[in-house]
Amino acid sequence: MKRLVSGIKPTGDLTLGNYIGAIKQFVNMQNELIDTEFFIFIADLHAITTPQERLVLRKNIKSIAALYIACGLDPEKVNIFIQSEISEHAELNYIMESTLYIGEMERMIQYKEKKESQTEGIRTSLLTYPALMAADILLYDANFVPIGEDQKQHLELTRTAANRFNFLYGDTFTIPEGIIPKTGARIMGLQNPEQKMSKSADKSAKDYILLIDDLKVVANKIKSAVTDSDNLVKFDKENKPGISNLLTIFSALTNISIKDLEEKYKDSNYGTFKSDLANVVVDELSPIQNKYNEIINSKELDDILDKGRDRAKLIARRKLDKVYHKVGLGRKK
Ligand code: ATP
Ligand code: LTN
């Protein structure tokens, strides 16, 4: 049986970027990949690499759990759990910190970018973030890790850590493979299509669409998305980043190729295109929001998280014992 692992940080409400780049993939794969056990978690330990307010963090953790289910993850097929409830993640993190080098951490683009935007002190964990991410993945011997484009470098470092550990201590970890969607791996901001749509960056609310945004607001955000002035629906990332981003969103949500969309809208103006896209997004989000409201305060949600935690714990503990043994920690058993 193969394994698949991925996670999302509860640093804010989830955006359409998280949905297209990550969750939608998880949902498609759960139906396509047979013979693979899924572990999808809420990366709350990763969230505190930057300052969080305690009650907001609590709320965000639950909200992501509910959204996983509302978006279609099937708890019968997927182990859904909260990272901090499995202490082995933090334990293996330390082993990974003792496997990777500081220079490797300092080269990470996400670290360099986030460091710039911090106003308070930069937390040590922001630098060592990839060690925890490697632990998340290697603890479960994941074969597959679905991620957006921005996580490619972290995954590469996870592979380095696994190879290095295996070389130093003997074969221990499976080398994971990243799975990046062909369309939608990097959804850009609606107001600022040169930067990725992000849930935690301090930007105007019109730049991102939240999965739980009011649907009227969603439609308006699409309609007021920044485009250029030539009114030609054509994909050209360099010269027409705004419309190219909207085409990407359209294509990712409908599975209509960008080429076919260009053809369909070749005689239309941006107004018609945006209005159709607004309907597509609203139709996608409407059932998700209904299910979200139904489940967010339910006991069912806690039961799902308990079940996911118990299964994850079993595998994680077994793996960590093996790792400690290989490294020579503690006493011989
Ligand atoms: P933050 O803004 O706090 O850095 P984030 O949304 O970028 O958060 P995560 O919550 O950890 O980061 O992302 C979860 C998943 O969503 C990852 O696989 C990431 O690659 C993907 N993702 C995030 N933003 C986008 C985006 N704009 N387009 C496509 N995928 C995205
Ligand atoms: N670093 C990721 C979130 C994340 C993750 C993981 C993704 C933490 N641990 C393990 C895949 C597998 C991010 O910032 N998007």
mmCIF file of C-alpha atoms and ligand atoms in Angstrom:
data_model
loop_
_atom_site.group_PDB
_atom_site.id
_atom_site.type_symbol
_atom_site.label_atom_id
_atom_site.label_comp_id
_atom_site.label_asym_id
_atom_site.label_seq_id
_atom_site.Cartn_x
_atom_site.Cartn_y
_atom_site.Cartn_z
ATOM 1 C CA MET A 1 0.000 0.000 0.000
ATOM 2 C CA LYS A 2 1.382 3.411 -0.938
ATOM 3 C CA ARG A 3 0.913 6.565 1.110
ATOM 4 C CA LEU A 4 0.073 10.176 0.313
ATOM 5 C CA VAL A 5 0.685 13.078 2.717
ATOM 6 C CA SER A 6 -0.121 16.782 2.545
ATOM 7 C CA GLY A 7 -1.094 19.653 4.807
ATOM 8 C CA ILE A 8 -2.255 23.247 4.957
ATOM 9 C CA LYS A 9 -1.281 25.863 7.556
ATOM 10 C CA PRO A 10 -4.109 27.426 9.574
ATOM 11 C CA THR A 11 -2.765 30.953 9.110
ATOM 12 C CA GLY A 12 -6.072 32.385 7.884
ATOM 13 C CA ASP A 13 -9.209 31.473 5.998
ATOM 14 C CA LEU A 14 -8.531 29.336 2.942
ATOM 15 C CA THR A 15 -8.405 30.973 -0.466
ATOM 16 C CA LEU A 16 -9.345 29.861 -3.936
ATOM 17 C CA GLY A 17 -5.576 29.392 -4.444
ATOM 18 C CA ASN A 18 -5.434 26.800 -1.652
ATOM 19 C CA TYR A 19 -8.484 25.123 -3.131
ATOM 20 C CA ILE A 20 -7.247 24.906 -6.713
ATOM 21 C CA GLY A 21 -3.581 24.312 -5.872
ATOM 22 C CA ALA A 22 -4.114 21.825 -3.086
ATOM 23 C CA ILE A 23 -7.535 20.666 -1.858
ATOM 24 C CA LYS A 24 -9.089 20.018 -5.265
ATOM 25 C CA GLN A 25 -6.129 17.814 -6.054
ATOM 26 C CA PHE A 26 -6.531 15.867 -2.814
ATOM 27 C CA VAL A 27 -10.178 15.248 -3.661
ATOM 28 C CA ASN A 28 -9.478 14.127 -7.239
ATOM 29 C CA MET A 29 -6.687 11.864 -6.125
ATOM 30 C CA GLN A 30 -8.691 10.158 -3.379
ATOM 31 C CA ASN A 31 -10.959 8.881 -6.142
ATOM 32 C CA GLU A 32 -8.220 8.059 -8.629
ATOM 33 C CA LEU A 33 -5.362 6.613 -6.600
ATOM 34 C CA ILE A 34 -6.409 3.228 -5.411
ATOM 35 C CA ASP A 35 -4.090 1.286 -3.181
ATOM 36 C CA THR A 36 -2.901 4.498 -1.510
ATOM 37 C CA GLU A 37 -3.602 5.577 2.062
ATOM 38 C CA PHE A 38 -4.158 9.319 2.486
ATOM 39 C CA PHE A 39 -2.955 11.474 5.385
ATOM 40 C CA ILE A 40 -4.172 15.058 5.099
ATOM 41 C CA PHE A 41 -3.498 17.246 8.110
ATOM 42 C CA ILE A 42 -3.816 20.753 9.465
ATOM 43 C CA ALA A 43 -0.280 22.100 9.896
ATOM 44 C CA ASP A 44 -0.840 24.095 13.087
ATOM 45 C CA LEU A 45 2.779 23.794 14.248
ATOM 46 C CA HIS A 46 3.819 25.389 10.970
ATOM 47 C CA ALA A 47 1.407 28.248 11.587
ATOM 48 C CA ILE A 48 3.329 29.496 14.628
ATOM 49 C CA THR A 49 6.467 30.144 12.596
ATOM 50 C CA THR A 50 4.842 33.581 12.344
ATOM 51 C CA PRO A 51 2.798 35.263 15.122
ATOM 52 C CA GLN A 52 -0.776 34.000 15.567
ATOM 53 C CA GLU A 53 -3.519 34.953 17.978
ATOM 54 C CA ARG A 54 -4.446 31.938 20.059
ATOM 55 C CA LEU A 55 -8.234 32.009 19.665
ATOM 56 C CA VAL A 56 -8.013 32.841 15.989
ATOM 57 C CA LEU A 57 -5.595 29.944 15.482
ATOM 58 C CA ARG A 58 -8.032 27.580 17.227
ATOM 59 C CA LYS A 59 -10.835 28.793 14.994
ATOM 60 C CA ASN A 60 -8.737 28.430 11.842
ATOM 61 C CA ILE A 61 -7.746 24.856 12.705
ATOM 62 C CA LYS A 62 -11.386 23.780 12.971
ATOM 63 C CA SER A 63 -12.294 25.776 9.902
ATOM 64 C CA ILE A 64 -9.740 23.986 7.723
ATOM 65 C CA ALA A 65 -10.883 20.621 9.032
ATOM 66 C CA ALA A 66 -14.475 21.473 8.114
ATOM 67 C CA LEU A 67 -13.413 22.801 4.716
ATOM 68 C CA TYR A 68 -11.499 19.614 3.918
ATOM 69 C CA ILE A 69 -14.746 17.732 4.334
ATOM 70 C CA ALA A 70 -16.941 20.378 2.721
ATOM 71 C CA CYS A 71 -14.701 20.338 -0.348
ATOM 72 C CA GLY A 72 -15.189 16.611 -0.704
ATOM 73 C CA LEU A 73 -12.505 14.767 1.254
ATOM 74 C CA ASP A 74 -14.056 11.509 2.347
ATOM 75 C CA PRO A 75 -13.151 10.628 5.959
ATOM 76 C CA GLU A 76 -13.706 6.978 5.100
ATOM 77 C CA LYS A 77 -10.838 7.170 2.643
ATOM 78 C CA VAL A 78 -8.645 9.878 4.161
ATOM 79 C CA ASN A 79 -7.072 10.216 7.603
ATOM 80 C CA ILE A 80 -7.693 13.847 8.540
ATOM 81 C CA PHE A 81 -5.847 15.042 11.635
ATOM 82 C CA ILE A 82 -4.224 17.958 13.446
ATOM 83 C CA GLN A 83 -0.411 18.018 13.293
ATOM 84 C CA SER A 84 0.201 19.092 16.913
ATOM 85 C CA GLU A 85 -1.863 16.155 18.220
ATOM 86 C CA ILE A 86 0.835 13.795 16.938
ATOM 87 C CA SER A 87 3.896 14.726 18.999
ATOM 88 C CA GLU A 88 6.084 12.591 16.726
ATOM 89 C CA HIS A 89 6.090 15.403 14.132
ATOM 90 C CA ALA A 90 7.952 17.668 16.549
ATOM 91 C CA GLU A 91 10.266 14.831 17.589
ATOM 92 C CA LEU A 92 11.234 13.861 14.071
ATOM 93 C CA ASN A 93 11.631 17.568 13.309
ATOM 94 C CA TYR A 94 14.597 17.589 15.680
ATOM 95 C CA ILE A 95 16.153 14.627 13.919
ATOM 96 C CA MET A 96 15.657 16.419 10.601
ATOM 97 C CA GLU A 97 17.305 19.543 12.008
ATOM 98 C CA SER A 98 20.198 17.268 12.840
ATOM 99 C CA THR A 99 20.263 15.990 9.265
ATOM 100 C CA LEU A 100 19.909 19.190 7.229
ATOM 101 C CA TYR A 101 22.376 22.072 7.137
ATOM 102 C CA ILE A 102 21.767 25.733 8.023
ATOM 103 C CA GLY A 103 22.948 26.788 4.555
ATOM 104 C CA GLU A 104 20.244 24.618 3.009
ATOM 105 C CA MET A 105 17.561 26.287 5.123
ATOM 106 C CA GLU A 106 18.843 29.765 4.363
ATOM 107 C CA ARG A 107 18.486 29.177 0.631
ATOM 108 C CA MET A 108 14.712 28.628 0.825
ATOM 109 C CA ILE A 109 12.801 31.254 -1.152
ATOM 110 C CA GLN A 110 9.779 31.172 1.182
ATOM 111 C CA TYR A 111 12.049 31.928 4.145
ATOM 112 C CA LYS A 112 13.701 34.822 2.356
ATOM 113 C CA GLU A 113 10.338 36.283 1.326
ATOM 114 C CA LYS A 114 8.621 35.850 4.684
ATOM 115 C CA LYS A 115 11.625 37.209 6.543
ATOM 116 C CA GLU A 116 11.324 40.456 4.602
ATOM 117 C CA SER A 117 7.680 40.935 5.511
ATOM 118 C CA GLN A 118 8.162 40.362 9.273
ATOM 119 C CA THR A 119 7.952 43.428 11.452
ATOM 120 C CA GLU A 120 8.702 41.682 14.755
ATOM 121 C CA GLY A 121 11.620 39.341 15.471
ATOM 122 C CA ILE A 122 12.067 36.490 13.030
ATOM 123 C CA ARG A 123 11.369 33.200 14.749
ATOM 124 C CA THR A 124 13.977 30.451 14.566
ATOM 125 C CA SER A 125 11.255 28.076 13.377
ATOM 126 C CA LEU A 126 10.707 30.202 10.261
ATOM 127 C CA LEU A 127 14.219 29.228 9.243
ATOM 128 C CA THR A 128 13.950 25.581 10.266
ATOM 129 C CA TYR A 129 10.448 25.214 8.764
ATOM 130 C CA PRO A 130 11.576 22.721 6.069
ATOM 131 C CA ALA A 131 12.851 20.312 8.751
ATOM 132 C CA LEU A 132 9.343 20.076 10.202
ATOM 133 C CA MET A 133 7.870 19.694 6.742
ATOM 134 C CA ALA A 134 10.330 16.886 6.005
ATOM 135 C CA ALA A 135 9.289 15.246 9.281
ATOM 136 C CA ASP A 136 5.593 15.512 8.324
ATOM 137 C CA ILE A 137 6.251 13.654 5.115
ATOM 138 C CA LEU A 138 8.915 11.116 6.103
ATOM 139 C CA LEU A 139 7.142 10.048 9.290
ATOM 140 C CA TYR A 140 4.523 8.348 7.116
ATOM 141 C CA ASP A 141 6.904 7.114 4.399
ATOM 142 C CA ALA A 142 4.867 9.100 1.892
ATOM 143 C CA ASN A 143 5.242 8.156 -1.757
ATOM 144 C CA PHE A 144 3.216 11.142 -2.996
ATOM 145 C CA VAL A 145 2.956 14.739 -1.794
ATOM 146 C CA PRO A 146 0.453 16.944 -3.641
ATOM 147 C CA ILE A 147 1.512 20.601 -3.370
ATOM 148 C CA GLY A 148 1.353 23.941 -5.143
ATOM 149 C CA GLU A 149 4.324 25.312 -7.057
ATOM 150 C CA ASP A 150 5.582 27.357 -4.071
ATOM 151 C CA GLN A 151 6.383 24.185 -2.101
ATOM 152 C CA LYS A 152 8.579 22.552 -4.726
ATOM 153 C CA GLN A 153 11.805 23.700 -3.114
ATOM 154 C CA HIS A 154 10.733 22.432 0.319
ATOM 155 C CA LEU A 155 9.913 19.056 -1.133
ATOM 156 C CA GLU A 156 13.284 18.881 -2.823
ATOM 157 C CA LEU A 157 14.907 19.494 0.562
ATOM 158 C CA THR A 158 12.769 16.734 2.076
ATOM 159 C CA ARG A 159 14.163 14.362 -0.536
ATOM 160 C CA THR A 160 17.689 15.527 0.299
ATOM 161 C CA ALA A 161 17.041 14.878 4.003
ATOM 162 C CA ALA A 162 15.681 11.390 3.306
ATOM 163 C CA ASN A 163 18.595 10.455 1.075
ATOM 164 C CA ARG A 164 21.147 11.820 3.519
ATOM 165 C CA PHE A 165 19.592 10.038 6.490
ATOM 166 C CA ASN A 166 19.386 6.765 4.539
ATOM 167 C CA PHE A 167 23.034 7.132 3.582
ATOM 168 C CA LEU A 168 24.170 7.882 7.139
ATOM 169 C CA TYR A 169 22.082 5.350 9.046
ATOM 170 C CA GLY A 170 20.903 2.778 6.509
ATOM 171 C CA ASP A 171 17.694 2.549 4.543
ATOM 172 C CA THR A 172 14.942 4.119 6.656
ATOM 173 C CA PHE A 173 12.788 6.558 4.713
ATOM 174 C CA THR A 174 10.852 6.365 1.450
ATOM 175 C CA ILE A 175 11.880 9.087 -0.999
ATOM 176 C CA PRO A 176 8.705 11.111 -1.677
ATOM 177 C CA GLU A 177 7.545 12.447 -4.999
ATOM 178 C CA GLY A 178 5.852 15.855 -5.327
ATOM 179 C CA ILE A 179 2.682 16.124 -7.365
ATOM 180 C CA ILE A 180 2.043 19.571 -8.778
ATOM 181 C CA PRO A 181 -1.132 20.317 -10.745
ATOM 182 C CA LYS A 182 -0.741 21.105 -14.450
ATOM 183 C CA THR A 183 -3.194 23.982 -14.256
ATOM 184 C CA GLY A 184 -3.575 26.121 -11.164
ATOM 185 C CA ALA A 185 -0.363 25.357 -9.294
ATOM 186 C CA ARG A 186 0.033 29.079 -8.730
ATOM 187 C CA ILE A 187 -3.100 31.196 -8.589
ATOM 188 C CA MET A 188 -2.210 34.859 -8.492
ATOM 189 C CA GLY A 189 -3.826 37.783 -6.665
ATOM 190 C CA LEU A 190 -6.844 39.377 -8.359
ATOM 191 C CA GLN A 191 -5.591 42.898 -7.776
ATOM 192 C CA ASN A 192 -1.959 42.029 -7.961
ATOM 193 C CA PRO A 193 -1.583 39.263 -10.546
ATOM 194 C CA GLU A 194 2.184 39.322 -10.260
ATOM 195 C CA GLN A 195 2.025 37.885 -6.739
ATOM 196 C CA LYS A 196 0.516 34.630 -5.531
ATOM 197 C CA MET A 197 -2.923 34.725 -3.964
ATOM 198 C CA SER A 198 -2.207 34.282 -0.266
ATOM 199 C CA LYS A 199 -4.263 33.992 2.879
ATOM 200 C CA SER A 200 -1.824 35.527 5.313
ATOM 201 C CA ALA A 201 -0.117 38.355 3.421
ATOM 202 C CA ASP A 202 -1.388 41.732 4.430
ATOM 203 C CA LYS A 203 -3.267 42.667 1.290
ATOM 204 C CA SER A 204 -6.553 44.203 0.270
ATOM 205 C CA ALA A 205 -9.450 41.730 0.600
ATOM 206 C CA LYS A 206 -10.218 42.250 -3.083
ATOM 207 C CA ASP A 207 -6.968 40.487 -3.943
ATOM 208 C CA TYR A 208 -8.149 37.068 -2.769
ATOM 209 C CA ILE A 209 -11.289 34.961 -2.744
ATOM 210 C CA LEU A 210 -11.968 33.105 0.465
ATOM 211 C CA LEU A 211 -13.824 29.814 0.250
ATOM 212 C CA ILE A 212 -16.233 31.166 2.846
ATOM 213 C CA ASP A 213 -16.648 34.643 1.349
ATOM 214 C CA ASP A 214 -20.224 35.774 0.814
ATOM 215 C CA LEU A 215 -21.126 34.668 -2.730
ATOM 216 C CA LYS A 216 -22.123 38.163 -3.824
ATOM 217 C CA VAL A 217 -18.746 39.398 -2.668
ATOM 218 C CA VAL A 218 -17.072 36.565 -4.607
ATOM 219 C CA ALA A 219 -18.796 37.591 -7.849
ATOM 220 C CA ASN A 220 -17.828 41.223 -7.306
ATOM 221 C CA LYS A 221 -14.208 40.375 -6.621
ATOM 222 C CA ILE A 222 -13.991 38.490 -9.928
ATOM 223 C CA LYS A 223 -15.709 41.303 -11.798
ATOM 224 C CA SER A 224 -13.330 43.894 -10.390
ATOM 225 C CA ALA A 225 -10.186 41.807 -10.960
ATOM 226 C CA VAL A 226 -7.367 43.790 -12.559
ATOM 227 C CA THR A 227 -6.938 43.165 -16.296
ATOM 228 C CA ASP A 228 -5.285 45.070 -19.134
ATOM 229 C CA SER A 229 -6.888 47.421 -21.610
ATOM 230 C CA ASP A 230 -6.806 45.439 -24.858
ATOM 231 C CA ASN A 231 -10.005 43.491 -24.112
ATOM 232 C CA LEU A 232 -8.661 40.329 -25.714
ATOM 233 C CA VAL A 233 -9.188 37.030 -23.842
ATOM 234 C CA LYS A 234 -5.799 35.475 -24.439
ATOM 235 C CA PHE A 235 -3.299 33.660 -22.243
ATOM 236 C CA ASP A 236 -0.031 35.588 -22.041
ATOM 237 C CA LYS A 237 1.456 35.428 -18.563
ATOM 238 C CA GLU A 238 4.164 37.999 -19.266
ATOM 239 C CA ASN A 239 2.121 40.739 -20.882
ATOM 240 C CA LYS A 240 -1.389 39.934 -19.681
ATOM 241 C CA PRO A 241 -0.981 38.491 -16.167
ATOM 242 C CA GLY A 242 -4.481 39.451 -14.982
ATOM 243 C CA ILE A 243 -6.505 37.781 -17.722
ATOM 244 C CA SER A 244 -4.096 34.822 -17.797
ATOM 245 C CA ASN A 245 -4.755 34.237 -14.100
ATOM 246 C CA LEU A 246 -8.518 34.365 -14.658
ATOM 247 C CA LEU A 247 -8.186 31.897 -17.536
ATOM 248 C CA THR A 248 -6.223 29.589 -15.256
ATOM 249 C CA ILE A 249 -8.935 29.746 -12.602
ATOM 250 C CA PHE A 250 -11.655 29.137 -15.207
ATOM 251 C CA SER A 251 -9.793 26.177 -16.676
ATOM 252 C CA ALA A 252 -8.928 24.616 -13.305
ATOM 253 C CA LEU A 253 -12.548 24.744 -12.146
ATOM 254 C CA THR A 254 -14.199 23.516 -15.345
ATOM 255 C CA ASN A 255 -11.493 21.285 -16.856
ATOM 256 C CA ILE A 256 -11.959 23.176 -20.132
ATOM 257 C CA SER A 257 -8.514 23.755 -21.621
ATOM 258 C CA ILE A 258 -7.179 27.306 -21.799
ATOM 259 C CA LYS A 259 -7.015 26.973 -25.583
ATOM 260 C CA ASP A 260 -10.702 26.092 -25.797
ATOM 261 C CA LEU A 261 -11.570 28.999 -23.508
ATOM 262 C CA GLU A 262 -9.616 31.419 -25.692
ATOM 263 C CA GLU A 263 -11.527 30.127 -28.691
ATOM 264 C CA LYS A 264 -14.884 30.372 -26.933
ATOM 265 C CA TYR A 265 -14.289 33.969 -25.820
ATOM 266 C CA LYS A 266 -12.388 35.239 -28.840
ATOM 267 C CA ASP A 267 -15.165 37.641 -29.824
ATOM 268 C CA SER A 268 -16.227 38.550 -26.281
ATOM 269 C CA ASN A 269 -15.092 41.379 -24.099
ATOM 270 C CA TYR A 270 -13.680 41.013 -20.580
ATOM 271 C CA GLY A 271 -17.074 41.860 -19.059
ATOM 272 C CA THR A 272 -18.763 38.757 -20.502
ATOM 273 C CA PHE A 273 -15.811 36.534 -19.659
ATOM 274 C CA LYS A 274 -15.628 37.773 -16.077
ATOM 275 C CA SER A 275 -19.346 37.430 -15.601
ATOM 276 C CA ASP A 276 -19.245 33.782 -16.778
ATOM 277 C CA LEU A 277 -16.247 33.113 -14.549
ATOM 278 C CA ALA A 278 -18.051 34.662 -11.582
ATOM 279 C CA ASN A 279 -20.884 32.145 -12.138
ATOM 280 C CA VAL A 280 -18.413 29.260 -12.360
ATOM 281 C CA VAL A 281 -16.751 30.217 -9.075
ATOM 282 C CA VAL A 282 -20.049 30.842 -7.288
ATOM 283 C CA ASP A 283 -21.427 27.468 -8.479
ATOM 284 C CA GLU A 284 -18.295 25.746 -7.183
ATOM 285 C CA LEU A 285 -18.347 27.461 -3.791
ATOM 286 C CA SER A 286 -22.064 27.348 -3.070
ATOM 287 C CA PRO A 287 -22.311 23.605 -2.156
ATOM 288 C CA ILE A 288 -19.001 23.833 -0.284
ATOM 289 C CA GLN A 289 -20.357 26.618 1.912
ATOM 290 C CA ASN A 290 -23.586 24.721 2.606
ATOM 291 C CA LYS A 291 -21.693 21.645 3.744
ATOM 292 C CA TYR A 292 -19.248 23.789 5.740
ATOM 293 C CA ASN A 293 -22.059 25.431 7.707
ATOM 294 C CA GLU A 294 -23.594 22.048 8.371
ATOM 295 C CA ILE A 295 -20.439 20.491 9.771
ATOM 296 C CA ILE A 296 -18.390 23.259 11.414
ATOM 297 C CA ASN A 297 -19.956 22.895 14.881
ATOM 298 C CA SER A 298 -20.836 19.215 14.699
ATOM 299 C CA LYS A 299 -19.687 16.317 16.839
ATOM 300 C CA GLU A 300 -19.090 14.444 13.606
ATOM 301 C CA LEU A 301 -16.163 16.738 12.856
ATOM 302 C CA ASP A 302 -14.503 15.940 16.198
ATOM 303 C CA ASP A 303 -15.078 12.229 15.657
ATOM 304 C CA ILE A 304 -13.373 12.438 12.260
ATOM 305 C CA LEU A 305 -10.378 14.246 13.777
ATOM 306 C CA ASP A 306 -10.142 11.679 16.606
ATOM 307 C CA LYS A 307 -10.168 8.787 14.169
ATOM 308 C CA GLY A 308 -7.549 10.423 11.951
ATOM 309 C CA ARG A 309 -5.352 11.158 14.960
ATOM 310 C CA ASP A 310 -5.467 7.574 16.229
ATOM 311 C CA ARG A 311 -4.473 6.080 12.887
ATOM 312 C CA ALA A 312 -1.720 8.651 12.264
ATOM 313 C CA LYS A 313 -0.311 8.171 15.770
ATOM 314 C CA LEU A 314 0.048 4.438 15.294
ATOM 315 C CA ILE A 315 2.185 4.775 12.188
ATOM 316 C CA ALA A 316 4.144 7.790 13.413
ATOM 317 C CA ARG A 317 5.190 6.146 16.711
ATOM 318 C CA ARG A 318 6.361 2.982 15.013
ATOM 319 C CA LYS A 319 8.443 4.980 12.563
ATOM 320 C CA LEU A 320 9.972 7.241 15.182
ATOM 321 C CA ASP A 321 11.030 4.280 17.347
ATOM 322 C CA LYS A 322 12.813 2.870 14.321
ATOM 323 C CA VAL A 323 14.548 6.197 13.657
ATOM 324 C CA TYR A 324 15.761 6.585 17.262
ATOM 325 C CA HIS A 325 17.091 3.048 17.124
ATOM 326 C CA LYS A 326 18.976 3.708 13.876
ATOM 327 C CA VAL A 327 20.526 6.911 15.200
ATOM 328 C CA GLY A 328 21.617 5.181 18.416
ATOM 329 C CA LEU A 329 19.535 7.253 20.828
ATOM 330 C CA GLY A 330 18.489 5.912 24.231
ATOM 331 C CA ARG A 331 19.070 2.287 25.254
ATOM 332 C CA LYS A 332 19.026 -0.883 23.232
ATOM 333 C CA LYS A 333 15.576 -2.488 23.283
HETATM 334 P P1 ATP B 1 0.542 31.590 3.717
HETATM 335 O O1 ATP B 1 -0.132 32.648 2.913
HETATM 336 O O2 ATP B 1 0.265 31.647 5.175
HETATM 337 O O3 ATP B 1 1.975 31.388 3.392
HETATM 338 P P2 ATP B 1 -0.333 29.600 1.941
HETATM 339 O O4 ATP B 1 -1.796 29.607 1.643
HETATM 340 O O5 ATP B 1 0.603 30.063 0.937
HETATM 341 O O6 ATP B 1 -0.177 30.283 3.326
HETATM 342 P P3 ATP B 1 -0.450 26.907 2.917
HETATM 343 O O7 ATP B 1 -1.653 27.148 3.659
HETATM 344 O O8 ATP B 1 0.477 26.104 3.690
HETATM 345 O O9 ATP B 1 0.245 28.196 2.366
HETATM 346 O O10 ATP B 1 -0.745 26.215 1.531
HETATM 347 C C1 ATP B 1 -1.412 25.039 1.439
HETATM 348 C C2 ATP B 1 -1.341 24.517 0.043
HETATM 349 O O11 ATP B 1 -1.951 25.438 -0.863
HETATM 350 C C3 ATP B 1 0.081 24.305 -0.470
HETATM 351 O O12 ATP B 1 0.133 23.085 -1.187
HETATM 352 C C4 ATP B 1 0.306 25.465 -1.379
HETATM 353 O O13 ATP B 1 1.226 25.155 -2.389
HETATM 354 C C5 ATP B 1 -1.074 25.700 -1.938
HETATM 355 N N1 ATP B 1 -1.244 27.102 -2.339
HETATM 356 C C6 ATP B 1 -1.189 28.179 -1.543
HETATM 357 N N2 ATP B 1 -1.408 29.320 -2.236
HETATM 358 C C7 ATP B 1 -1.603 28.930 -3.525
HETATM 359 C C8 ATP B 1 -1.884 29.638 -4.744
HETATM 360 N N3 ATP B 1 -1.997 30.963 -4.763
HETATM 361 N N4 ATP B 1 -2.022 28.928 -5.880
HETATM 362 C C9 ATP B 1 -1.933 27.572 -5.866
HETATM 363 N N5 ATP B 1 -1.673 26.846 -4.756
HETATM 364 C C10 ATP B 1 -1.520 27.505 -3.595
HETATM 365 N N1 LTN B 2 4.744 24.020 3.903
HETATM 366 C C1 LTN B 2 3.420 23.876 3.324
HETATM 367 C C2 LTN B 2 2.444 23.254 4.265
HETATM 368 C C3 LTN B 2 2.922 21.929 4.706
HETATM 369 C C4 LTN B 2 2.969 20.727 3.949
HETATM 370 C C5 LTN B 2 3.536 19.748 4.806
HETATM 371 C C6 LTN B 2 2.592 20.396 2.657
HETATM 372 C C7 LTN B 2 3.439 21.636 5.930
HETATM 373 N N2 LTN B 2 3.800 20.341 5.992
HETATM 374 C C8 LTN B 2 3.745 18.436 4.364
HETATM 375 C C9 LTN B 2 2.810 19.073 2.230
HETATM 376 C C10 LTN B 2 3.371 18.117 3.073
HETATM 377 C C11 LTN B 2 2.991 25.267 2.857
HETATM 378 O O1 LTN B 2 3.415 26.254 3.381
HETATM 379 N N3 LTN B 2 2.140 25.328 1.915
#
